[in-house]
XYZ file of C-alpha atoms in Angstrom:
85
model
C 0.000 0.000 0.000
C 1.302 3.455 -0.876
C 0.422 6.596 1.038
C 0.754 10.148 -0.231
C 3.905 11.879 0.933
C 3.628 15.270 2.558
C 6.323 16.539 0.198
C 3.833 16.264 -2.671
C 2.037 19.290 -1.244
C 5.325 21.198 -1.335
C 5.848 20.063 -4.933
C 2.486 21.588 -5.886
C 3.626 24.914 -4.465
C 6.943 24.733 -6.344
C 5.121 24.063 -9.605
C 2.997 27.132 -8.977
C 6.152 29.154 -8.280
C 7.226 28.485 -11.876
C 3.905 29.739 -13.216
C 1.495 26.798 -13.236
C -2.096 27.203 -12.080
C -3.289 24.979 -9.206
C -5.117 22.773 -11.719
C -2.017 22.423 -13.923
C 0.152 21.587 -10.900
C -2.236 18.837 -9.773
C -2.487 17.403 -13.302
C 1.312 17.385 -13.597
C 1.640 15.428 -10.370
C -1.123 12.924 -11.121
C -2.282 12.019 -14.634
C 0.701 13.449 -16.482
C 3.157 11.872 -14.038
C 1.497 8.466 -14.408
C 1.579 8.834 -18.189
C 5.313 9.658 -18.165
C 5.993 6.557 -16.032
C 4.024 4.355 -18.418
C 1.276 3.638 -15.871
C -2.126 3.303 -17.499
C -4.322 2.359 -14.530
C -3.659 5.375 -12.259
C -3.598 9.149 -12.382
C -7.128 9.723 -13.694
C -10.700 9.157 -12.577
C -12.259 6.817 -15.116
C -14.087 3.518 -15.371
C -11.710 0.559 -15.171
C -8.934 2.505 -13.423
C -7.701 1.954 -9.871
C -9.839 3.712 -7.305
C -7.139 5.515 -5.318
C -8.148 9.028 -4.357
C -8.373 11.726 -1.734
C -11.576 13.465 -0.759
C -10.877 17.109 0.093
C -13.068 19.498 2.079
C -11.853 22.549 0.147
C -11.265 23.233 -3.546
C -7.566 23.035 -4.525
C -8.307 24.899 -7.768
C -9.048 27.964 -5.625
C -5.956 27.604 -3.432
C -3.275 24.904 -3.764
C -2.949 24.758 0.037
C -6.407 23.176 0.034
C -4.755 19.893 -1.034
C -3.943 19.572 2.674
C -7.650 19.621 3.656
C -7.960 15.835 3.402
C -11.233 14.316 4.588
C -10.610 10.735 3.483
C -8.098 8.506 1.723
C -9.296 5.764 -0.623
C -7.079 2.939 -1.923
C -8.403 0.276 -4.311
C -11.912 1.563 -3.623
C -11.642 1.122 0.156
C -11.712 4.021 2.612
C -8.564 3.739 4.753
C -8.674 7.031 6.600
C -11.745 9.173 7.212
C -12.006 12.401 9.130
C -14.518 12.069 11.934
C -17.121 14.831 12.194
């Protein structure tokens, strides 16, 4: 099982420092990164792909720091970590 590294959030900020929008930074670290590594079952939300994802409570397209507002972590379609309300 792989868990997201905290440094990924820092990487988003660095990508924005070079001029990317929040959406471009996230795409570069997910779908585009998977594509460059030759992985075809991760990096996008689509039927038939692995169901690994984060559910956020705030919109990262508005502010890249919102990638840290993690409500739940899903791996292979199973909720591993959920914020308790």
